[in-house]
Amino acid sequence: MTKISICIATYNGEKYIKRQVDSILKQAGENYEIIISDDSSSDNTLEIIRGYNNPNIKIFPNQKFRNPIFNFENALRHATGDYIFLSDQDDLWFDNKVEKSTLALDKCDIVLSDCKIMDGDGNVIEESFFKINGSGRGLLKNLWKNSYLGCCLAMRRTVLEKALPFPKDIPMHDWWMGIISEVFFRITILNEPLICYRRHGINATPTGEISHFPYHKRLGFRWALVKGLFFVWLKR
């Protein structure tokens, strides 16, 4: 039986984490694990998660990354599943996310699905991230603007074997995994929203929002991705 791993990087997520974990557990099936890498939360995040008393929820507390990229990397390193899902701490999964994603993964290596966008109060403010972001396939397209929203990704274990360890200077983990996938893996795009993606102004990851970095910094991000991709290519 195929095992799935759901990797969540948490930090002070007490306001939304229970609703997100509940939405995952409703559809996780029989052979699953939820990996929680917590970046030293100072609120009740871990108490809420421990309250499930579920042996399939594996908690790795007291991390000190102060960085969502490497907090997610830690979660991914502990995943043991055949299929791996990324999850933010404050979104909501639709009831068919696991089913739709795993069916797609039977024929490809990585799945990117669409999502609706909601505000901090749970009101849907956009029906399609793909539409407002102009998401789509293509290496150059995604070097320019990332389509690979982490919370919308599911992948085979082979993608992790190529993407890890994360280069130290990449702008975001999901962008890196998307660029790796464009070069090395079979990709499926699902145009159907499978989650509600929460934007409330205090998210740890800024993907999908207008960049406020100066131009030279944005060029540096893309150079870091190209450089990392080159070294992975050399090791293939």
CSV table of C-alpha atoms in Angstrom, one decimal:
chain,number,residue,atom,x,y,z
A,1,MET,CA,0.0,0.0,0.0
A,2,THR,CA,1.3,3.4,-1.0
A,3,LYS,CA,2.3,5.5,2.0
A,4,ILE,CA,1.8,9.3,2.0
A,5,SER,CA,3.7,11.8,4.0
A,6,ILE,CA,2.2,15.3,4.7
A,7,CYS,CA,4.9,17.7,5.7
A,8,ILE,CA,4.0,20.8,7.7
A,9,ALA,CA,6.4,23.5,8.8
A,10,THR,CA,4.9,25.3,11.8
A,11,TYR,CA,5.6,28.5,13.7
A,12,ASN,CA,3.1,30.1,16.0
A,13,GLY,CA,0.2,28.6,14.1
A,14,GLU,CA,-2.3,28.1,17.0
A,15,LYS,CA,-5.1,30.2,15.3
A,16,TYR,CA,-5.5,27.9,12.3
A,17,ILE,CA,-3.5,24.7,12.7
A,18,LYS,CA,-6.4,22.5,14.1
A,19,ARG,CA,-8.7,23.3,11.2
A,20,GLN,CA,-5.9,22.5,8.8
A,21,VAL,CA,-5.0,19.2,10.4
A,22,ASP,CA,-8.7,18.2,10.7
A,23,SER,CA,-9.1,18.8,7.0
A,24,ILE,CA,-6.1,16.5,6.3
A,25,LEU,CA,-7.1,13.7,8.7
A,26,LYS,CA,-10.5,13.5,7.0
A,27,GLN,CA,-8.9,12.1,3.9
A,28,ALA,CA,-5.5,10.8,4.9
A,29,GLY,CA,-6.5,7.1,4.5
A,30,GLU,CA,-4.9,4.2,6.4
A,31,ASN,CA,-1.2,4.5,5.5
A,32,TYR,CA,0.0,8.0,6.2
A,33,GLU,CA,2.1,10.2,8.4
A,34,ILE,CA,2.0,13.9,9.2
A,35,ILE,CA,5.4,15.4,9.8
A,36,ILE,CA,5.5,18.5,11.9
A,37,SER,CA,8.7,20.5,12.0
A,38,ASP,CA,8.2,23.3,14.5
A,39,ASP,CA,10.5,26.3,14.5
A,40,SER,CA,10.3,27.0,18.2
A,41,SER,CA,6.7,28.2,18.4
A,42,SER,CA,6.0,30.3,21.5
A,43,ASP,CA,2.2,29.8,21.4
A,44,ASN,CA,0.0,26.7,21.8
A,45,THR,CA,0.8,25.2,18.4
A,46,LEU,CA,2.4,22.1,19.7
A,47,GLU,CA,-0.1,21.6,22.5
A,48,ILE,CA,-2.9,21.6,19.9
A,49,ILE,CA,-1.1,19.0,17.8
A,50,ARG,CA,-0.2,16.8,20.7
A,51,GLY,CA,-3.8,16.9,21.7
A,52,TYR,CA,-4.7,14.6,18.8
A,53,ASN,CA,-2.7,11.8,20.5
A,54,ASN,CA,-2.2,10.3,17.1
A,55,PRO,CA,0.8,8.1,16.5
A,56,ASN,CA,0.8,9.0,12.8
A,57,ILE,CA,1.5,12.6,13.7
A,58,LYS,CA,5.3,12.9,14.2
A,59,ILE,CA,6.5,16.1,15.8
A,60,PHE,CA,10.0,17.5,15.5
A,61,PRO,CA,10.0,20.4,18.0
A,62,ASN,CA,12.5,23.0,19.1
A,63,GLN,CA,14.0,23.7,15.7
A,64,LYS,CA,15.8,27.0,15.4
A,65,PHE,CA,15.9,27.7,11.7
A,66,ARG,CA,14.0,31.0,11.9
A,67,ASN,CA,13.4,30.4,8.3
A,68,PRO,CA,10.5,28.6,6.6
A,69,ILE,CA,12.7,27.2,3.8
A,70,PHE,CA,14.9,25.1,6.1
A,71,ASN,CA,12.0,24.3,8.4
A,72,PHE,CA,10.3,22.7,5.4
A,73,GLU,CA,13.5,21.0,4.5
A,74,ASN,CA,13.7,19.4,7.9
A,75,ALA,CA,10.2,18.1,7.6
A,76,LEU,CA,10.9,16.7,4.2
A,77,ARG,CA,14.1,15.0,5.5
A,78,HIS,CA,12.0,13.1,8.0
A,79,ALA,CA,9.3,12.0,5.6
A,80,THR,CA,9.2,8.3,4.8
A,81,GLY,CA,6.3,8.1,2.4
A,82,ASP,CA,6.2,7.1,-1.2
A,83,TYR,CA,4.2,10.2,-2.0
A,84,ILE,CA,4.9,13.5,-0.3
A,85,PHE,CA,2.6,16.4,0.2
A,86,LEU,CA,3.5,19.9,1.4
A,87,SER,CA,1.1,21.7,3.6
A,88,ASP,CA,1.0,25.2,5.2
A,89,GLN,CA,-0.2,25.5,8.8
A,90,ASP,CA,-3.1,27.8,8.0
A,91,ASP,CA,-4.8,26.6,4.8
A,92,LEU,CA,-7.7,24.2,4.4
A,93,TRP,CA,-7.6,21.1,2.2
A,94,PHE,CA,-10.7,20.2,0.1
A,95,ASP,CA,-12.0,16.6,0.7
A,96,ASN,CA,-10.7,15.4,-2.7
A,97,LYS,CA,-7.1,16.7,-2.5
A,98,VAL,CA,-5.4,13.4,-1.6
A,99,GLU,CA,-7.5,11.3,-4.0
A,100,LYS,CA,-7.0,13.6,-6.9
A,101,SER,CA,-3.3,14.1,-6.3
A,102,THR,CA,-2.4,10.4,-5.7
A,103,LEU,CA,-4.3,9.4,-8.9
A,104,ALA,CA,-2.2,11.9,-10.8
A,105,LEU,CA,1.0,10.7,-9.2
A,106,ASP,CA,0.4,7.2,-10.4
A,107,LYS,CA,1.3,8.6,-13.9
A,108,CYS,CA,3.8,11.4,-13.1
A,109,ASP,CA,6.4,12.6,-10.6
A,110,ILE,CA,5.0,15.9,-9.3
A,111,VAL,CA,1.6,17.4,-9.3
A,112,LEU,CA,0.8,21.1,-9.1
A,113,SER,CA,-2.9,21.9,-8.4
A,114,ASP,CA,-4.8,25.2,-8.4
A,115,CYS,CA,-6.2,26.7,-5.2
A,116,LYS,CA,-8.7,29.3,-4.1
A,117,ILE,CA,-7.3,32.2,-2.0
A,118,MET,CA,-9.0,33.2,1.2
A,119,ASP,CA,-8.4,36.0,3.7
A,120,GLY,CA,-7.6,35.6,7.4
A,121,ASP,CA,-11.3,35.2,8.2
A,122,GLY,CA,-11.8,32.4,5.7
A,123,ASN,CA,-13.6,34.5,3.0
A,124,VAL,CA,-12.7,33.5,-0.5
A,125,ILE,CA,-11.2,36.5,-2.3
A,126,GLU,CA,-9.9,34.8,-5.4
A,127,GLU,CA,-11.3,31.7,-7.1
A,128,SER,CA,-8.1,30.7,-8.9
A,129,PHE,CA,-4.4,31.3,-8.0
A,130,PHE,CA,-3.4,30.1,-11.4
A,131,LYS,CA,-5.5,32.8,-13.0
A,132,ILE,CA,-4.1,35.7,-11.1
A,133,ASN,CA,-0.6,34.4,-11.1
A,134,GLY,CA,-0.5,33.3,-14.8
A,135,SER,CA,0.7,29.9,-13.7
A,136,GLY,CA,1.9,27.3,-16.1
A,137,ARG,CA,4.7,25.1,-17.3
A,138,GLY,CA,8.2,26.1,-18.6
A,139,LEU,CA,11.6,26.5,-17.1
A,140,LEU,CA,12.2,30.1,-18.3
A,141,LYS,CA,8.6,31.1,-17.4
A,142,ASN,CA,9.1,29.8,-13.9
A,143,LEU,CA,12.5,31.3,-13.5
A,144,TRP,CA,10.8,34.6,-14.2
A,145,LYS,CA,7.7,34.0,-12.0
A,146,ASN,CA,7.1,31.0,-9.8
A,147,SER,CA,4.0,28.9,-10.5
A,148,TYR,CA,4.9,26.2,-7.9
A,149,LEU,CA,3.0,27.2,-4.8
A,150,GLY,CA,4.3,24.8,-2.1
A,151,CYS,CA,1.0,24.1,-0.5
A,152,CYS,CA,-0.3,22.9,-3.9
A,153,LEU,CA,2.4,20.4,-4.5
A,154,ALA,CA,2.5,16.6,-4.2
A,155,MET,CA,5.4,14.5,-5.4
A,156,ARG,CA,7.0,11.1,-5.6
A,157,ARG,CA,10.0,10.4,-3.4
A,158,THR,CA,12.3,10.6,-6.3
A,159,VAL,CA,11.8,14.4,-6.5
A,160,LEU,CA,13.1,14.8,-2.9
A,161,GLU,CA,16.1,12.7,-3.8
A,162,LYS,CA,17.0,15.3,-6.5
A,163,ALA,CA,15.9,18.5,-4.6
A,164,LEU,CA,17.6,17.9,-1.3
A,165,PRO,CA,19.6,19.3,0.3
A,166,PHE,CA,18.3,22.8,-0.5
A,167,PRO,CA,20.9,25.2,-1.7
A,168,LYS,CA,21.6,27.8,1.0
A,169,ASP,CA,20.8,30.9,-1.0
A,170,ILE,CA,17.5,29.9,-2.8
A,171,PRO,CA,14.6,32.4,-2.5
A,172,MET,CA,12.0,29.8,-1.5
A,173,HIS,CA,11.8,26.0,-1.2
A,174,ASP,CA,8.8,25.6,-3.5
A,175,TRP,CA,10.4,27.7,-6.3
A,176,TRP,CA,13.4,25.5,-6.1
A,177,MET,CA,11.4,22.3,-6.3
A,178,GLY,CA,9.5,23.7,-9.3
A,179,ILE,CA,12.7,24.5,-11.2
A,180,ILE,CA,14.1,21.1,-10.4
A,181,SER,CA,10.9,19.5,-11.6
A,182,GLU,CA,10.9,21.4,-14.9
A,183,VAL,CA,14.3,19.9,-15.8
A,184,PHE,CA,14.2,16.4,-14.4
A,185,PHE,CA,10.6,15.2,-13.8
A,186,ARG,CA,7.2,14.5,-15.3
A,187,ILE,CA,4.8,17.2,-14.2
A,188,THR,CA,1.0,17.2,-14.1
A,189,ILE,CA,-1.0,20.4,-13.8
A,190,LEU,CA,-4.4,20.1,-12.2
A,191,ASN,CA,-6.5,23.2,-13.0
A,192,GLU,CA,-9.0,22.3,-10.3
A,193,PRO,CA,-8.5,24.1,-6.9
A,194,LEU,CA,-7.9,21.4,-4.2
A,195,ILE,CA,-7.2,23.8,-1.2
A,196,CYS,CA,-8.1,27.2,0.1
A,197,TYR,CA,-4.8,29.1,0.5
A,198,ARG,CA,-4.9,31.6,3.3
A,199,ARG,CA,-3.4,35.1,2.8
A,200,HIS,CA,-3.6,37.3,5.9
A,201,GLY,CA,-0.5,39.5,5.8
A,202,ILE,CA,1.6,37.5,8.3
A,203,ASN,CA,2.3,34.3,6.4
A,204,ALA,CA,5.8,33.0,6.7
A,205,THR,CA,6.0,32.4,2.9
A,206,PRO,CA,5.4,35.3,0.5
A,207,THR,CA,4.8,33.2,-2.7
A,208,GLY,CA,2.2,34.6,-4.9
A,209,GLU,CA,2.4,38.2,-3.7
A,210,ILE,CA,4.1,41.2,-5.5
A,211,SER,CA,7.8,41.3,-4.7
A,212,HIS,CA,9.0,44.3,-2.8
A,213,PHE,CA,12.7,43.3,-3.2
A,214,PRO,CA,14.9,45.7,-5.3
A,215,TYR,CA,15.7,44.6,-8.8
A,216,HIS,CA,19.2,43.5,-8.0
A,217,LYS,CA,17.9,41.2,-5.2
A,218,ARG,CA,15.4,39.6,-7.5
A,219,LEU,CA,18.1,38.9,-10.1
A,220,GLY,CA,20.2,37.4,-7.3
A,221,PHE,CA,17.3,35.0,-6.4
A,222,ARG,CA,17.1,33.8,-10.0
A,223,TRP,CA,20.9,33.4,-10.2
A,224,ALA,CA,20.8,31.3,-7.1
A,225,LEU,CA,18.2,29.0,-8.7
A,226,VAL,CA,20.2,28.7,-11.9
A,227,LYS,CA,23.5,28.0,-10.0
A,228,GLY,CA,21.8,25.4,-7.8
A,229,LEU,CA,20.3,23.7,-10.9
A,230,PHE,CA,23.7,23.6,-12.6
A,231,PHE,CA,25.3,21.8,-9.6
A,232,VAL,CA,22.4,19.3,-9.6
A,233,TRP,CA,22.9,18.7,-13.3
A,234,LEU,CA,26.5,18.0,-12.8
A,235,LYS,CA,25.7,15.3,-10.2
A,236,ARG,CA,23.0,13.6,-12.3
